[in-house]
Short mmCIF file of C-alpha atoms in Angstrom, two decimals:
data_model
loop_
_atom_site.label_atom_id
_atom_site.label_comp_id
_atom_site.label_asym_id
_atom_site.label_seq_id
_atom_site.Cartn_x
_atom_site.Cartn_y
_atom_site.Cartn_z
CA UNK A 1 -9.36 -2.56 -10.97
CA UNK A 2 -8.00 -4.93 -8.84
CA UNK A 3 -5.10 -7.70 -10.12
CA UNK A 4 -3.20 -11.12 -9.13
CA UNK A 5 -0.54 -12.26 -10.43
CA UNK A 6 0.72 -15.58 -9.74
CA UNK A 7 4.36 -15.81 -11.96
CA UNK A 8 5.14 -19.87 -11.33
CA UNK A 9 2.64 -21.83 -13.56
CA UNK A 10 3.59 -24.87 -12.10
CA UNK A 11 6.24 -25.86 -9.01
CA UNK A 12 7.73 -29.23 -8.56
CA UNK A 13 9.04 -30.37 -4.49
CA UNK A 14 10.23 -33.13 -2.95
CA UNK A 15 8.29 -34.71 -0.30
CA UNK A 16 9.13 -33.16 3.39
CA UNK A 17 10.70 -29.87 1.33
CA UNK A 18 9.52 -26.46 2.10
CA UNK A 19 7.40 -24.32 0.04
CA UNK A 20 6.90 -20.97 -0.84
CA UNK A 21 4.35 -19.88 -3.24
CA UNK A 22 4.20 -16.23 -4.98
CA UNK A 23 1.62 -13.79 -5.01
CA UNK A 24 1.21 -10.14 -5.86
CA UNK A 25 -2.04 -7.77 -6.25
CA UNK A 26 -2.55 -4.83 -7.27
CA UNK A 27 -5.65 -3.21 -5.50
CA UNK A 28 -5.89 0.53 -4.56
CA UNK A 29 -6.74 0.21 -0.74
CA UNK A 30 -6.34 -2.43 1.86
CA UNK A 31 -7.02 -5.90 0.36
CA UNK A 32 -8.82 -8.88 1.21
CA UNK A 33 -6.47 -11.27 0.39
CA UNK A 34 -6.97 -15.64 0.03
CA UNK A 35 -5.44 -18.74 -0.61
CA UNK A 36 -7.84 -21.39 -2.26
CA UNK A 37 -6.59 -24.69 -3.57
CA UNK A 38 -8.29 -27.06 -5.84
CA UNK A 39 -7.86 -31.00 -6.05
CA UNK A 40 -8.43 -32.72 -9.54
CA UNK A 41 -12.02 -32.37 -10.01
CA UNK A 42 -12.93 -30.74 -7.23
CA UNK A 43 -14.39 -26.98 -5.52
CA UNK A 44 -11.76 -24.54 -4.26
CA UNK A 45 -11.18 -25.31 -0.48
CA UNK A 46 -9.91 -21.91 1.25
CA UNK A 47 -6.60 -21.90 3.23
CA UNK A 48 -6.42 -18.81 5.25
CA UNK A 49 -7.55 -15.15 4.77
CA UNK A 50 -5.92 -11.99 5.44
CA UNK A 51 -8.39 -9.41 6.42
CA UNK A 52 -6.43 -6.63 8.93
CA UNK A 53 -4.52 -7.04 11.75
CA UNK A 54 -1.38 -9.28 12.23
CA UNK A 55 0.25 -10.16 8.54
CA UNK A 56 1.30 -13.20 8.99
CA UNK A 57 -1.78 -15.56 8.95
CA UNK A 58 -2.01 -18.94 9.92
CA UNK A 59 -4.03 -21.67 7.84
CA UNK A 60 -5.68 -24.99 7.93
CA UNK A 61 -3.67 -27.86 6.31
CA UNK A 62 -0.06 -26.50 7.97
CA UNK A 63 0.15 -23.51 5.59
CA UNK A 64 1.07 -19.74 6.43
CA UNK A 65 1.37 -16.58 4.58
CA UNK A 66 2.55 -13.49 5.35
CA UNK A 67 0.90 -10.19 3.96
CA UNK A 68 3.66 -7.39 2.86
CA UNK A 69 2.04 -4.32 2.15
CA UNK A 70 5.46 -2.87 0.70
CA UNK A 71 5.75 -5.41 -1.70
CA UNK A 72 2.27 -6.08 -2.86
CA UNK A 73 2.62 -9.61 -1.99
CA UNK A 74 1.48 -12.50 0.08
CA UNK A 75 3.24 -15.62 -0.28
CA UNK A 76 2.20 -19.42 1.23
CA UNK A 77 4.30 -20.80 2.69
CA UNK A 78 4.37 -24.28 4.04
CA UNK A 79 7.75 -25.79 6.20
CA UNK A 80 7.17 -29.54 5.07
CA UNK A 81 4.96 -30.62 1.78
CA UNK A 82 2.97 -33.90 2.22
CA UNK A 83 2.28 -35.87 -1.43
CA UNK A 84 -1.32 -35.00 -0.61
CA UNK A 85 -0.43 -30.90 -1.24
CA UNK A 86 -0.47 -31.84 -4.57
CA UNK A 87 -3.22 -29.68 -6.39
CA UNK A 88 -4.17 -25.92 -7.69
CA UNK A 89 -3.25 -23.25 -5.72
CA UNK A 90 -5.37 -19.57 -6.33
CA UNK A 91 -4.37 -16.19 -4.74
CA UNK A 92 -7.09 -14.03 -4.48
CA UNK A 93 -7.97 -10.60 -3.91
CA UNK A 94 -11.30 -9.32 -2.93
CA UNK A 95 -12.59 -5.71 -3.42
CA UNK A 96 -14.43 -5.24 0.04
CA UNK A 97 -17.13 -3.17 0.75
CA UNK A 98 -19.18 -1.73 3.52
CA UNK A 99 -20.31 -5.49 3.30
CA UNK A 100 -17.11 -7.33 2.79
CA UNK A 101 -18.26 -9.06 0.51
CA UNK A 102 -17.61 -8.63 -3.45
CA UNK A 103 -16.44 -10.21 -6.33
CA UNK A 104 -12.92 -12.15 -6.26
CA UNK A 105 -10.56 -11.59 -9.02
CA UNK A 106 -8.32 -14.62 -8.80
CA UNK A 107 -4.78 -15.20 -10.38
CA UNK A 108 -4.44 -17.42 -12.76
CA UNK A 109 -2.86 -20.56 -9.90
CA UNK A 110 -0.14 -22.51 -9.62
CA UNK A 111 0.14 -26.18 -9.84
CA UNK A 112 2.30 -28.01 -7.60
CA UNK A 113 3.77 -31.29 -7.86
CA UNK A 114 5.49 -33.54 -5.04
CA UNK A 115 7.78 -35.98 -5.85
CA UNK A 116 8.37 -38.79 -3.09
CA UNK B 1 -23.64 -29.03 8.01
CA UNK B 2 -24.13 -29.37 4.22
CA UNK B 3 -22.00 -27.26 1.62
CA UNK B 4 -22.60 -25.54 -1.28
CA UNK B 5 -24.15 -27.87 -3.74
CA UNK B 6 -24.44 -28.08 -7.63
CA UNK B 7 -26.32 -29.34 -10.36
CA UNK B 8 -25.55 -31.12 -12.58
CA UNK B 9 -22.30 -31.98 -11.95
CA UNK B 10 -21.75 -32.44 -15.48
CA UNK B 11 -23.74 -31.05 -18.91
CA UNK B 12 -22.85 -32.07 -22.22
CA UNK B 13 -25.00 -30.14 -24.76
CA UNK B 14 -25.09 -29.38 -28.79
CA UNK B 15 -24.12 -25.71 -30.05
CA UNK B 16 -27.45 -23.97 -29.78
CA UNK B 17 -29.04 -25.26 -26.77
CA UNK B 18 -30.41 -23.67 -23.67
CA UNK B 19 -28.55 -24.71 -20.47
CA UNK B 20 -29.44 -24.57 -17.02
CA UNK B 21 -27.06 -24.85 -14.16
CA UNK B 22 -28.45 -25.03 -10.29
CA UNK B 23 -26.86 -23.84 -7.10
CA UNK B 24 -27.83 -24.48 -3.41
CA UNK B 25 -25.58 -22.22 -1.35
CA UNK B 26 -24.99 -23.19 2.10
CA UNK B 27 -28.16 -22.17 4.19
CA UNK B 28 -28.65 -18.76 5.62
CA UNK B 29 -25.78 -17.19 3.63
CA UNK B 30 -27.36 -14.21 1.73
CA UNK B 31 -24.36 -13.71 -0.68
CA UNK B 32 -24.19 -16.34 -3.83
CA UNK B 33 -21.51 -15.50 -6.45
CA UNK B 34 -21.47 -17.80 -9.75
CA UNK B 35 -17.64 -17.98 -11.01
CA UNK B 36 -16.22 -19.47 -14.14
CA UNK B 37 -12.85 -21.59 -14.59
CA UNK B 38 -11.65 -22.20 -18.32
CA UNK B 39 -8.55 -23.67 -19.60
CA UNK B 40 -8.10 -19.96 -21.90
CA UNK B 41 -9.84 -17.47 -19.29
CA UNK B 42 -8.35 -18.94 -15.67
CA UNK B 43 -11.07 -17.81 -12.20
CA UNK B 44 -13.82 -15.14 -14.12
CA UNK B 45 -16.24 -13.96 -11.94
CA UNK B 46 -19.53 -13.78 -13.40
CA UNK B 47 -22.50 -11.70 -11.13
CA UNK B 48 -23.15 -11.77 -7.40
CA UNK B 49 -26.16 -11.73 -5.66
CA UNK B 50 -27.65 -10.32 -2.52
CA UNK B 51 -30.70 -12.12 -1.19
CA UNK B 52 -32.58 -11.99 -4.58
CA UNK B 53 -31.04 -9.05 -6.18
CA UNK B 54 -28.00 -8.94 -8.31
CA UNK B 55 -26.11 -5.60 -7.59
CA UNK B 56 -23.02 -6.78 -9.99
CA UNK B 57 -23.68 -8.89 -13.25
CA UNK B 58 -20.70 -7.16 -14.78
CA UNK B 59 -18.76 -10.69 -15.10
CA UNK B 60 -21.59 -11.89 -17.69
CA UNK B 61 -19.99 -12.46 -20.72
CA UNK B 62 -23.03 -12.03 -23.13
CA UNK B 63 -26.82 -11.22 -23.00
CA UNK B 64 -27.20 -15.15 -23.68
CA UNK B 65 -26.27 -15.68 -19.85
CA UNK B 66 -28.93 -14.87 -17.20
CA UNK B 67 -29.25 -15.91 -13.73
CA UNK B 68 -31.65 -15.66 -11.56
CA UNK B 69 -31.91 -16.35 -7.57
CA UNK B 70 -35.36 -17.23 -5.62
CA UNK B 71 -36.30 -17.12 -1.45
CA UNK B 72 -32.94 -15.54 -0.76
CA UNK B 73 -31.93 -19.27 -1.59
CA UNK B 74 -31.77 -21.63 -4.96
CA UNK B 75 -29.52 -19.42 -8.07
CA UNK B 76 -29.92 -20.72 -11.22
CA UNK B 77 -27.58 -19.60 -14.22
CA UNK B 78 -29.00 -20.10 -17.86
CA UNK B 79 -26.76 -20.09 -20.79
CA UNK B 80 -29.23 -19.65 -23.94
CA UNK B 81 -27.88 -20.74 -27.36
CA UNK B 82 -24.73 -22.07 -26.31
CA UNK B 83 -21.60 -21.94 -28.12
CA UNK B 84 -18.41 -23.75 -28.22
CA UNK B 85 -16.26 -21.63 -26.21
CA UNK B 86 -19.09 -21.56 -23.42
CA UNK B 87 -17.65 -24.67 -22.02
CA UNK B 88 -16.03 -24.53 -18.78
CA UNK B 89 -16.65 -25.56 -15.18
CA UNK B 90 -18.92 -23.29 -13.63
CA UNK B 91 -18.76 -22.44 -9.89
CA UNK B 92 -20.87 -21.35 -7.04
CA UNK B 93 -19.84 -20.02 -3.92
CA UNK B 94 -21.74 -18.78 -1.20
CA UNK B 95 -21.27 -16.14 2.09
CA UNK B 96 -22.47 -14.65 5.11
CA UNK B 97 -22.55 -10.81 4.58
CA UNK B 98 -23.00 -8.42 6.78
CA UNK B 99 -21.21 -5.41 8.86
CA UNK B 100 -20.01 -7.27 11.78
CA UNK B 101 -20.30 -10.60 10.75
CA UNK B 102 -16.70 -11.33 10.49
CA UNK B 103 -17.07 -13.33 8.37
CA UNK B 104 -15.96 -12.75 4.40
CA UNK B 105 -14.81 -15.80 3.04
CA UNK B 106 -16.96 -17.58 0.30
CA UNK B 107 -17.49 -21.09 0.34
CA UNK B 108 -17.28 -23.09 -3.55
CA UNK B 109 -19.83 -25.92 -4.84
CA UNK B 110 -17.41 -28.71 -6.79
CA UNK B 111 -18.77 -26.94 -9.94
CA UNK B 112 -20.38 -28.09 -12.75
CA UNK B 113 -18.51 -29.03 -15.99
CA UNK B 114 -20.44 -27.99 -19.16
CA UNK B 115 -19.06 -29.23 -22.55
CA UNK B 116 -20.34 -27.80 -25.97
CA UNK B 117 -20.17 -30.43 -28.91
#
């Protein structure tokens, strides 16, 4: 069965700093992999997706990760943190399927903080 | 266009009581997946449909949860004799599926937040 583990409960950046939040998975073939965050009260908005192809992967909001197949990982990244990046983050793995389309098994997020 | 919807957006209900919980996915995706987020449990996933049918309900936590969706469309989830530690915020999502659709991502309601008392 598939895994995510996301080891930094909580993070805690200065306005215009960089980020880099962890991932890892543990699935037996190629991964989907997502980013999701979540505002107070709110859905889960998806950042980017990793499906195949080029392993870095660009997102909406400014944000990045890279997919590393040798390390089980894929980190977000983001070069300069606004105070409204301030939320839940979620790494996610999806099984896949002939459909694409299956359950996701989500880690348990990471809640960042920006100080001004 | 419109997103995934939910209702209500909030449920407060004594130990014992039937619960409903509505979802409109966003229209024309066949795939609607009900999720729950607790303070103890994190992200659970809880079944997933496909049009009407339900090919995983392994997520359900208990015979006292059913779900059911109609027309390819409206999913409800129904919580029967609820308990204390049945309080969470429950989420829908919903996606296209397909080979060749490209496109895999599922799309979340803003969830609705049942509390048992």
């Amino acid at each position: 069965a598939q895994s995510v583990t996301q080891p930094d409960i909580h993070i805690t950046v200065s306005e215009g700093a960089s980020l880099e939040l962890r991932c890892n998975y543990s699935y037996g073939a190629t991964p989907y992999l997502f980013w999701y965050v979540q505002s107070p009260g709110q859905g889960l908005q998806l950042l980017l997706k990793y499906f195949s192809g080029d392993t870095l992967v660009q997102g909406i909001k400014g944000f990045e990760a890279e997919f590393k197949r040798s390390q089980s990982s894929f980190n977000l990244r983001k070069p300069s943190v606004h105070w409204s990046d301030a939320a839940e983050y979620f790494c996610a793995v999806g099984a896949g399927s002939n459909f694409g389309n299956e359950k996701l098994t989500f880690g348990t997020g990471t809640r960042l903080t920006i100080i001004p | 266009g419109a997103g995934v919807s939910q209702s209500p957006s909030n449920k407060v209900t004594e130990k014992g009581k039937d619960v409903e919980l509505r979802c409109d996915p966003i229209s024309g995706h066949t795939a609607l997946y009900w999720y729950r987020q607790s303070l103890g449990q994190g992200l659970e996933f809880l079944i997933y449909f496909q049009g009407n049918s339900a090919p995983d309900k392994s997520g359900l936590p208990s015979d006292r949860f059913s779900a059911e969706r109609t027309g390819g469309s409206v999913s409800t989830l129904t919580i029967q004799r609820t308990q204390q530690e049945d309080s969470a915020v429950y989420l829908c999502a919903s996606s296209l599926v397909g080979v060749g659709t490209g496109s895999y991502e599922q799309y979340f309601g803003p969830g609705t937040r049942l509390t048992v008392t």
